[in-house]
Coordinates of C-alpha atoms in Angstrom, one line a residue:
Chain A
X1 CA -52.2 -150.1 37.4
X2 CA -52.2 -146.4 37.4
X3 CA -48.5 -145.5 36.7
X4 CA -49.0 -141.8 37.4
X5 CA -46.5 -139.2 38.4
X6 CA -47.7 -135.9 39.7
X7 CA -45.0 -133.3 39.8
X8 CA -46.3 -130.8 42.4
X9 CA -45.2 -127.5 43.7
X10 CA -46.6 -126.7 47.2
X11 CA -45.9 -123.0 47.3
X12 CA -44.1 -121.3 50.2
X13 CA -45.1 -123.8 52.9
X14 CA -48.3 -122.6 54.5
X15 CA -51.1 -124.8 53.1
X16 CA -53.4 -121.8 52.5
X17 CA -51.2 -121.2 49.4
X18 CA -51.8 -124.8 48.1
X19 CA -54.4 -124.9 45.3
X20 CA -57.0 -127.7 45.3
X21 CA -55.4 -129.2 42.2
X22 CA -52.1 -129.8 44.1
X23 CA -53.9 -131.0 47.2
X24 CA -55.9 -133.5 45.2
X25 CA -52.8 -134.8 43.5
X26 CA -51.1 -135.4 46.9
X27 CA -54.3 -136.9 48.3
X28 CA -54.6 -139.5 45.6
X29 CA -50.9 -140.5 45.6
X30 CA -49.6 -143.7 47.2
X31 CA -46.2 -142.4 47.8
X32 CA -44.5 -139.0 48.2
X33 CA -40.9 -138.3 47.0
X34 CA -39.3 -135.1 48.3
X35 CA -36.7 -133.3 50.3
X36 CA -38.0 -134.2 53.8
X37 CA -38.8 -130.6 55.0
X38 CA -41.5 -130.2 52.4
X39 CA -43.4 -133.2 53.6
X40 CA -42.8 -132.2 57.2
X41 CA -44.5 -128.9 56.5
X42 CA -47.6 -130.7 55.3
X43 CA -47.4 -133.1 58.2
X44 CA -47.4 -130.3 60.7
X45 CA -50.4 -128.5 59.2
X46 CA -52.6 -131.3 57.9
X47 CA -51.4 -134.8 58.9
X48 CA -54.6 -136.4 57.4
X49 CA -53.5 -135.3 53.9
X50 CA -50.5 -137.6 54.0
X51 CA -51.6 -140.4 56.5
X52 CA -50.9 -143.8 55.1
X53 CA -48.7 -142.6 52.3
X54 CA -45.2 -143.9 51.9
X55 CA -42.6 -141.2 52.4
X56 CA -39.5 -141.4 50.2
X57 CA -37.2 -138.7 51.8
X58 CA -34.0 -137.9 50.0
X59 CA -31.5 -135.2 51.1
X60 CA -30.4 -132.1 49.4
X61 CA -28.0 -132.9 46.6
X62 CA -29.8 -136.0 45.6
X63 CA -32.0 -134.4 43.0
X64 CA -31.3 -136.8 40.2
X65 CA -31.9 -139.7 42.6
X66 CA -35.2 -138.2 43.6
X67 CA -36.4 -137.8 40.0
X68 CA -35.4 -141.3 39.1
X69 CA -37.0 -142.8 42.2
X70 CA -40.2 -141.0 41.5
X71 CA -40.3 -142.4 37.9
X72 CA -39.3 -145.9 39.0
X73 CA -42.0 -146.0 41.6
X74 CA -44.6 -144.8 39.2
X75 CA -43.4 -147.4 36.7
X76 CA -44.2 -150.1 39.3
X77 CA -47.9 -149.0 39.0
X78 CA -48.0 -146.6 41.9
X79 CA -49.4 -143.1 41.9
X80 CA -46.5 -140.9 43.0
X81 CA -46.3 -137.2 43.9
X82 CA -42.8 -135.7 43.5
X83 CA -43.0 -132.6 45.6
X84 CA -41.0 -129.4 46.0
X85 CA -41.8 -126.1 47.5
X86 CA -42.6 -123.0 45.4
X87 CA -43.4 -123.8 41.8
X88 CA -41.8 -127.1 40.9
X89 CA -41.5 -125.9 37.3
X90 CA -39.2 -122.9 38.4
X91 CA -35.6 -123.9 39.3
X92 CA -36.9 -127.1 40.7
X93 CA -37.5 -130.8 40.0
X94 CA -39.9 -130.8 37.0
X95 CA -37.2 -130.1 34.4
X96 CA -35.1 -132.9 35.8
X97 CA -37.9 -135.5 35.3
X98 CA -38.2 -134.4 31.6
X99 CA -34.4 -134.5 31.2
X100 CA -34.4 -138.1 32.5
X101 CA -37.3 -139.1 30.2
X102 CA -35.5 -137.4 27.3
X103 CA -32.0 -138.7 27.8
X104 CA -32.4 -142.1 29.3
X105 CA -35.2 -143.5 27.1
X106 CA -36.0 -146.0 29.8
X107 CA -38.6 -148.4 28.4
X108 CA -40.1 -148.9 31.9
X109 CA -41.0 -145.2 31.9
X110 CA -42.8 -144.8 28.6
X111 CA -46.3 -145.4 29.8
X112 CA -46.2 -143.2 32.9
X113 CA -48.8 -140.5 32.9
X114 CA -47.0 -137.3 33.8
X115 CA -48.7 -134.2 35.2
X116 CA -47.0 -131.0 36.3
X117 CA -48.9 -128.8 38.8
X118 CA -47.6 -125.3 39.3
X119 CA -47.3 -123.5 42.7
X120 CA -46.7 -120.1 44.0
X121 CA -43.0 -119.4 43.6
X122 CA -40.8 -117.7 46.2
X123 CA -40.5 -114.4 44.3
X124 CA -44.3 -114.2 44.1
X125 CA -44.8 -114.7 47.8
X126 CA -42.1 -112.2 48.7
X127 CA -43.5 -109.7 46.2
X128 CA -47.0 -110.1 47.6
X129 CA -45.9 -109.6 51.2
X130 CA -44.3 -106.3 50.4
X131 CA -46.2 -104.8 47.6
X132 CA -46.0 -105.3 43.8
X133 CA -42.3 -105.2 42.8
X134 CA -43.0 -107.6 39.9
X135 CA -45.6 -105.2 38.4
X136 CA -43.4 -104.7 35.3
X137 CA -40.9 -106.7 33.2
X138 CA -38.8 -109.0 35.4
X139 CA -36.4 -111.9 35.3
X140 CA -35.4 -114.7 37.6
X141 CA -31.8 -115.9 37.9
X142 CA -30.4 -118.7 40.0
X143 CA -27.0 -117.7 41.5
X144 CA -26.0 -121.3 42.0
X145 CA -22.9 -122.0 40.0
X146 CA -22.9 -125.7 40.9
X147 CA -24.6 -126.6 37.6
X148 CA -24.3 -123.4 35.6
X149 CA -20.8 -121.9 35.0
X150 CA -20.4 -118.5 36.6
X151 CA -19.6 -116.6 33.4
X152 CA -23.1 -117.6 32.1
X153 CA -24.6 -116.3 35.3
X154 CA -22.6 -113.1 35.1
X155 CA -23.7 -112.6 31.5
X156 CA -27.3 -112.9 32.6
X157 CA -27.0 -110.5 35.5
X158 CA -25.4 -108.0 33.1
X159 CA -28.2 -108.6 30.6
X160 CA -30.8 -108.0 33.4
X161 CA -28.9 -104.7 34.2
X162 CA -28.9 -103.6 30.6
X163 CA -32.6 -104.5 30.1
X164 CA -33.5 -102.8 33.4
X165 CA -35.4 -105.8 34.5
X166 CA -36.6 -106.3 38.1
X167 CA -34.4 -109.2 39.2
X168 CA -35.3 -112.1 41.5
X169 CA -32.3 -114.0 42.7
X170 CA -32.9 -117.7 43.6
X171 CA -30.3 -119.7 45.5
X172 CA -28.4 -116.5 46.4
X173 CA -26.0 -118.0 48.9
X174 CA -25.1 -121.4 50.4
X175 CA -22.5 -122.6 52.8
X176 CA -20.1 -123.2 49.9
X177 CA -21.1 -120.2 47.8
X178 CA -20.6 -117.0 49.7
X179 CA -19.5 -114.4 47.1
X180 CA -21.9 -114.7 44.2
X181 CA -24.6 -112.4 45.6
X182 CA -22.1 -109.7 46.4
X183 CA -20.7 -109.9 42.9
X184 CA -24.2 -109.8 41.4
X185 CA -25.0 -106.7 43.5
X186 CA -21.8 -105.0 42.3
X187 CA -22.7 -105.8 38.6
X188 CA -26.2 -104.4 39.0
X189 CA -24.9 -101.3 40.6
X190 CA -23.2 -100.5 37.3
X191 CA -26.6 -100.2 35.7
X192 CA -29.0 -98.9 38.4
X193 CA -28.8 -96.5 41.3
X194 CA -27.8 -97.4 44.9
X195 CA -31.3 -96.3 46.0
X196 CA -32.9 -99.1 44.0
X197 CA -35.3 -100.9 46.4
X198 CA -34.5 -104.5 47.4
X199 CA -36.8 -107.0 49.0
X200 CA -35.6 -109.9 51.1
X201 CA -37.9 -112.7 52.0
X202 CA -36.9 -115.7 54.2
X203 CA -39.1 -118.6 55.3
X204 CA -42.1 -116.9 53.8
X205 CA -45.4 -118.0 55.3
X206 CA -43.6 -120.1 57.9
X207 CA -43.3 -119.6 61.6
X208 CA -40.0 -117.7 61.4
X209 CA -40.9 -115.6 58.3
X210 CA -38.7 -112.5 57.8
X211 CA -39.2 -109.8 55.3
X212 CA -37.1 -106.7 54.8
X213 CA -36.9 -103.8 52.4
X214 CA -33.5 -102.3 51.8
X215 CA -31.7 -100.7 48.9
X216 CA -29.1 -102.1 46.5
X217 CA -26.5 -99.8 48.0
X218 CA -27.3 -100.8 51.6
X219 CA -27.8 -104.6 50.9
X220 CA -25.6 -106.5 53.3
X221 CA -25.1 -109.8 51.4
X222 CA -23.6 -111.5 54.5
X223 CA -27.1 -111.3 56.1
X224 CA -28.6 -113.4 53.2
X225 CA -28.8 -117.2 53.4
X226 CA -29.9 -120.0 51.2
X227 CA -33.5 -119.8 52.4
X228 CA -33.8 -116.2 51.3
X229 CA -35.2 -114.9 48.0
X230 CA -33.9 -111.5 46.9
X231 CA -35.9 -109.3 44.6
X232 CA -34.2 -106.2 43.2
X233 CA -36.3 -103.4 41.7
X234 CA -35.6 -101.8 38.4
X235 CA -34.7 -98.1 38.0
X236 CA -38.4 -97.1 38.3
X237 CA -39.3 -99.2 41.4
X238 CA -40.4 -97.1 44.3
X239 CA -41.1 -97.4 48.0
X240 CA -43.9 -95.9 50.0
X241 CA -45.1 -96.0 53.5
X242 CA -48.7 -97.2 54.2
X243 CA -50.0 -98.3 57.6
X244 CA -46.5 -97.9 59.2
X245 CA -45.1 -100.4 56.7
X246 CA -42.7 -100.0 53.8
X247 CA -44.0 -101.3 50.5
X248 CA -42.3 -101.6 47.1
X249 CA -43.9 -101.4 43.7
X250 CA -42.7 -101.2 40.1
X251 CA -45.0 -98.9 38.1
X252 CA -46.2 -99.9 34.6
X253 CA -46.4 -96.4 33.3
X254 CA -49.9 -95.2 34.4
X255 CA -48.2 -92.1 35.8
X256 CA -48.7 -90.3 32.5
X257 CA -52.4 -91.1 32.6
X258 CA -52.6 -90.1 36.3
X259 CA -51.0 -86.7 35.5
X260 CA -52.9 -86.2 32.3
Chain B
X1 CA -65.5 -100.7 60.2
X2 CA -63.1 -103.0 58.5
X3 CA -61.6 -100.9 55.6
X4 CA -59.9 -103.8 54.0
X5 CA -58.7 -104.2 50.5
X6 CA -57.7 -107.7 49.3
X7 CA -55.8 -107.6 46.0
X8 CA -56.3 -111.1 44.7
X9 CA -55.0 -113.1 41.7
X10 CA -57.3 -116.0 40.8
X11 CA -54.9 -117.9 38.5
X12 CA -55.8 -119.1 35.1
X13 CA -59.6 -119.4 35.7
X14 CA -60.3 -122.9 36.8
X15 CA -61.0 -122.7 40.5
X16 CA -58.9 -125.8 41.2
X17 CA -55.9 -123.4 40.8
X18 CA -57.3 -121.0 43.4
X19 CA -55.5 -121.3 46.8
X20 CA -57.5 -121.3 50.0
X21 CA -56.0 -117.9 51.0
X22 CA -57.4 -116.3 47.9
X23 CA -60.8 -118.1 48.2
X24 CA -61.0 -116.9 51.8
X25 CA -60.3 -113.3 50.9
X26 CA -63.1 -113.4 48.2
X27 CA -65.5 -115.2 50.6
X28 CA -65.1 -112.5 53.3
X29 CA -65.4 -109.5 51.0
X30 CA -68.6 -107.4 50.7
X31 CA -67.8 -106.3 47.2
X32 CA -65.8 -107.4 44.2
X33 CA -64.1 -105.1 41.8
X34 CA -62.9 -106.6 38.5
X35 CA -63.0 -106.9 34.8
X36 CA -66.3 -108.8 34.5
X37 CA -64.9 -112.0 32.9
X38 CA -63.0 -112.9 36.0
X39 CA -66.1 -112.8 38.2
X40 CA -68.1 -114.6 35.6
X41 CA -65.6 -117.4 35.7
X42 CA -66.1 -117.8 39.5
X43 CA -69.9 -117.4 39.1
X44 CA -70.0 -120.3 36.6
X45 CA -68.0 -122.7 38.8
X46 CA -69.0 -121.8 42.3
X47 CA -71.9 -119.3 42.5
X48 CA -72.1 -119.7 46.3
X49 CA -68.6 -118.1 46.7
X50 CA -69.9 -114.8 45.4
X51 CA -73.6 -114.9 46.2
X52 CA -74.8 -111.7 47.9
X53 CA -71.6 -109.7 47.1
X54 CA -71.9 -106.5 45.2
X55 CA -70.2 -106.7 41.8
X56 CA -68.4 -103.7 40.5
X57 CA -67.6 -104.5 36.9
X58 CA -65.4 -102.1 34.9
X59 CA -64.4 -102.7 31.3
X60 CA -60.9 -103.2 29.9
X61 CA -59.0 -99.9 29.7
X62 CA -60.5 -98.6 33.0
X63 CA -57.7 -100.0 35.2
X64 CA -57.1 -96.7 37.1
X65 CA -60.8 -96.4 37.7
X66 CA -60.9 -100.0 39.0
X67 CA -58.0 -99.4 41.4
X68 CA -59.5 -96.1 42.6
X69 CA -63.0 -97.5 43.1
X70 CA -61.6 -100.4 45.1
X71 CA -59.8 -98.0 47.4
X72 CA -62.8 -95.7 47.7
X73 CA -65.1 -98.6 48.6
X74 CA -62.7 -99.9 51.2
X75 CA -62.4 -96.4 52.6
X76 CA -66.1 -96.4 53.2
X77 CA -65.6 -99.3 55.6
X78 CA -66.2 -102.2 53.3
X79 CA -64.1 -105.3 52.8
X80 CA -63.3 -105.3 49.1
X81 CA -61.6 -107.8 46.8
X82 CA -59.9 -106.3 43.7
X83 CA -59.6 -109.3 41.4
X84 CA -57.6 -110.2 38.4
X85 CA -56.7 -113.5 36.7
X86 CA -53.2 -114.9 37.0
X87 CA -51.0 -113.3 39.6
X88 CA -52.3 -109.8 40.3
X89 CA -48.8 -108.8 41.2
X90 CA -47.5 -109.6 37.7
X91 CA -48.4 -107.2 35.0
X92 CA -51.7 -106.6 36.7
X93 CA -53.6 -104.4 39.2
X94 CA -51.6 -104.6 42.4
X95 CA -48.9 -102.2 41.3
X96 CA -51.5 -99.7 40.3
X97 CA -53.1 -99.6 43.7
X98 CA -49.7 -98.9 45.3
X99 CA -49.0 -96.2 42.6
X100 CA -52.3 -94.5 43.6
X101 CA -51.5 -94.7 47.3
X102 CA -48.1 -93.3 46.7
X103 CA -48.9 -90.5 44.3
X104 CA -52.3 -89.3 45.4
X105 CA -51.8 -89.3 49.2
X106 CA -55.6 -89.4 49.6
X107 CA -56.3 -89.0 53.4
X108 CA -59.4 -91.2 53.1
X109 CA -57.1 -94.1 52.1
X110 CA -54.5 -94.0 54.9
X111 CA -56.2 -96.5 57.2
X112 CA -57.1 -99.1 54.7
X113 CA -55.6 -102.5 55.4
X114 CA -54.1 -103.7 52.2
X115 CA -53.2 -107.4 51.5
X116 CA -51.9 -108.8 48.2
X117 CA -52.6 -112.5 47.5
X118 CA -50.5 -114.0 44.7
X119 CA -51.9 -116.4 42.1
X120 CA -50.6 -118.8 39.4
X121 CA -49.5 -116.6 36.5
X122 CA -50.2 -117.4 32.9
X123 CA -46.6 -118.5 32.1
X124 CA -46.7 -120.9 35.0
X125 CA -49.9 -122.6 33.8
X126 CA -48.6 -122.7 30.2
X127 CA -45.3 -124.2 31.4
X128 CA -47.0 -126.8 33.5
X129 CA -49.3 -128.0 30.8
X130 CA -46.4 -128.6 28.4
X131 CA -43.4 -129.6 30.6
X132 CA -40.9 -127.4 32.3
X133 CA -39.7 -124.6 30.0
X134 CA -39.1 -122.3 33.1
X135 CA -36.7 -124.7 34.6
X136 CA -33.8 -122.3 34.3
X137 CA -33.3 -118.5 34.2
X138 CA -36.2 -116.7 32.6
X139 CA -37.8 -113.3 32.1
X140 CA -41.3 -112.0 31.5
X141 CA -41.9 -109.1 29.2
X142 CA -45.1 -107.3 28.3
X143 CA -45.3 -106.4 24.6
X144 CA -47.9 -103.8 25.2
X145 CA -46.6 -100.4 24.2
X146 CA -49.6 -98.5 25.4
X147 CA -47.9 -97.6 28.6
X148 CA -44.2 -98.5 27.9
X149 CA -42.5 -96.9 24.9
X150 CA -41.5 -99.5 22.2
X151 CA -37.7 -98.7 22.4
X152 CA -37.7 -99.7 26.1
X153 CA -39.5 -103.0 25.2
X154 CA -37.0 -103.6 22.3
X155 CA -34.1 -103.0 24.7
X156 CA -35.5 -105.6 27.0
X157 CA -36.1 -108.2 24.2
X158 CA -32.5 -107.7 23.1
X159 CA -31.3 -108.0 26.7
X160 CA -33.3 -111.3 27.0
X161 CA -31.6 -112.4 23.8
X162 CA -28.1 -111.5 25.0
X163 CA -28.7 -113.1 28.4
X164 CA -30.2 -116.3 26.7
X165 CA -33.2 -116.1 29.1
X166 CA -36.3 -118.2 28.5
X167 CA -38.8 -115.4 27.6
X168 CA -42.5 -115.3 28.4
X169 CA -44.4 -112.6 26.4
X170 CA -47.5 -111.2 28.1
X171 CA -50.0 -109.1 26.1
X172 CA -48.3 -110.2 22.9
X173 CA -51.0 -108.9 20.5
X174 CA -54.2 -106.9 20.6
X175 CA -56.6 -105.5 18.1
X176 CA -54.6 -102.3 17.9
X177 CA -51.2 -103.9 18.3
X178 CA -50.4 -106.4 15.6
X179 CA -46.7 -106.1 14.8
X180 CA -44.9 -106.2 18.2
X181 CA -44.8 -110.0 18.5
X182 CA -43.5 -110.4 15.0
X183 CA -40.8 -107.8 15.7
X184 CA -39.9 -109.5 19.0
X185 CA -39.6 -112.8 17.3
X186 CA -37.2 -111.3 14.7
X187 CA -35.1 -109.7 17.4
X188 CA -34.8 -113.0 19.3
X189 CA -33.8 -114.8 16.1
X190 CA -30.7 -112.7 16.1
X191 CA -29.6 -114.5 19.3
X192 CA -31.0 -118.0 19.2
X193 CA -31.7 -120.7 16.6
X194 CA -34.9 -121.0 14.6
X195 CA -35.3 -124.5 16.2
X196 CA -35.8 -122.9 19.6
X197 CA -39.0 -124.4 21.1
X198 CA -41.9 -122.1 21.6
X199 CA -45.0 -122.7 23.7
X200 CA -48.4 -121.1 23.1
X201 CA -51.1 -121.2 25.7
X202 CA -54.6 -119.8 25.2
X203 CA -57.5 -119.8 27.6
X204 CA -55.6 -122.2 29.8
X205 CA -57.7 -124.3 32.2
X206 CA -60.9 -122.9 30.5
X207 CA -63.3 -124.7 28.2
X208 CA -61.6 -123.7 25.0
X209 CA -58.1 -124.2 26.2
X210 CA -55.5 -124.5 23.4
X211 CA -51.9 -125.3 23.8
X212 CA -49.3 -125.7 21.1
X213 CA -45.6 -126.4 20.8
X214 CA -43.8 -124.8 17.8
X215 CA -40.4 -123.3 17.1
X216 CA -39.2 -119.7 16.9
X217 CA -38.6 -120.1 13.2
X218 CA -42.1 -121.5 12.5
X219 CA -44.0 -119.3 14.9
X220 CA -46.9 -117.7 13.0
X221 CA -47.5 -114.5 14.9
X222 CA -50.8 -113.9 13.1
X223 CA -52.2 -116.9 14.9
X224 CA -51.6 -115.4 18.3
X225 CA -54.2 -113.2 20.1
X226 CA -54.4 -111.2 23.3
X227 CA -55.5 -114.2 25.3
X228 CA -52.4 -116.1 24.5
X229 CA -49.2 -116.3 26.5
X230 CA -46.1 -117.1 24.5
X231 CA -43.1 -118.8 26.2
X232 CA -39.9 -119.0 24.1
X233 CA -37.2 -121.4 25.2
X234 CA -33.5 -120.5 25.6
X235 CA -30.7 -122.0 23.4
X236 CA -30.7 -125.1 25.6
X237 CA -34.5 -125.8 25.7
X238 CA -35.4 -129.1 24.2
X239 CA -38.5 -131.0 23.2
X240 CA -39.3 -134.6 23.7
X241 CA -42.2 -136.9 23.0
X242 CA -43.8 -138.8 25.9
X243 CA -47.2 -140.5 25.8
X244 CA -47.8 -139.2 22.2
X245 CA -47.4 -135.6 23.4
X246 CA -44.7 -133.0 22.8
X247 CA -43.2 -131.6 25.9
X248 CA -40.6 -128.8 26.4
X249 CA -38.1 -128.4 29.1
X250 CA -35.1 -126.2 29.9
X251 CA -32.4 -128.2 31.6
X252 CA -30.5 -126.8 34.5
X253 CA -27.2 -128.5 33.8
X254 CA -27.6 -131.9 35.3
X255 CA -26.5 -133.4 32.0
X256 CA -22.9 -133.4 33.2
X257 CA -23.8 -135.3 36.3
X258 CA -26.0 -137.7 34.2
X259 CA -23.1 -138.4 31.9
X260 CA -20.6 -138.5 34.7

């Protein structure tokens, strides 16, 4: 009996971003636990990778149920892959598995081998498509106040402003949360100029990929949805045009050397 | 004439972390520009991937020269891969290429196709080996004051403390920089408890990999070297023991639901 739980991030969606380590973990699993879209994306591109495996699809909102099911199935002696897009360690399911292991002390779970396999997170894909905005100190903040009280989020956005961090916003908007990104934009405008470059990336690496470069002043938050990652430059981030395309980068301070 | 520059992050070192997109970019390149260790790591594991390609090894400290050489070789009509470990967009070479394109306006470079390919960054590998410390809002700060003045770094560390971000320190120490990590630890201790979990990861995925879980209070900064990434939990990060191993996670706030 193997009792193995692989906790696997699959990156943005296109399987060319999926490292062999993650592919191998999926390949050797008996069952896959995920929000259905992530398995559908694999199915479309490489059906052989998941043929014969049992799918355990659970909808958005059932994150605790997904983590618990993955542990319970592994406890039965199966090899299970709990899958999310991006890096499953970043604003995703991995932490919830450890929280369950820690809080519930379920004796059936004690001998499960747990392995976390990182993936390319949304901010990294967005950054790479449009330059190198994460070239210097940055932070990542989830704007979802479903689990984190808004005052805590606001404190973090202000801290990011004070520290002049490049900021990636995850979960910027949802059907029920429509004002948080606008408020976060307003807060950051107290600390950095309206000309600060902003990157939007939506459905990155997928058919309907959309990327856009705008500025903090011009950012229209009503155009942003829950599938978008928003990366906001720091006060030194710059844009340039190369090959008819606008790119964004955050310099690390080589300018002095370049001028010297 | 192809005139292509792939800017490629290779992840922690073990090629099982290298996505097919990055592998393909290396495979189709005529020449590789890198700090020699990163090409040696490929050579050891998969010599065929780089057989017949010209190596352009440049030592540490010659980052500008490396970026310029990669652009110049691509301008000659070659397909070039500029390589670094981790994610080349995070504290690495990608931003320097864009800075050169932006500042030097070299007419020989204008028709080079540039592509950035992200990789798994050190904090992600460290996090995955020891749990899910990046499960909630986090920041990444380079402690190298060679290019960034220390007061800017100190402001960022304080902001990270105020915002209660999980903090990953890159470039924590070098032969010439021996006090910055100790100072950063002191600063963070003003904001979070001595019991805060800390993760150290060194040479991750390589032969002499070393991982360690300690606390902010107990962190002995003299044991940390330039190859180590340091991840410091926020005030809610917790440790647990599972399968005789200590893991660290940062909860997202499901506790209320779990108790409810």
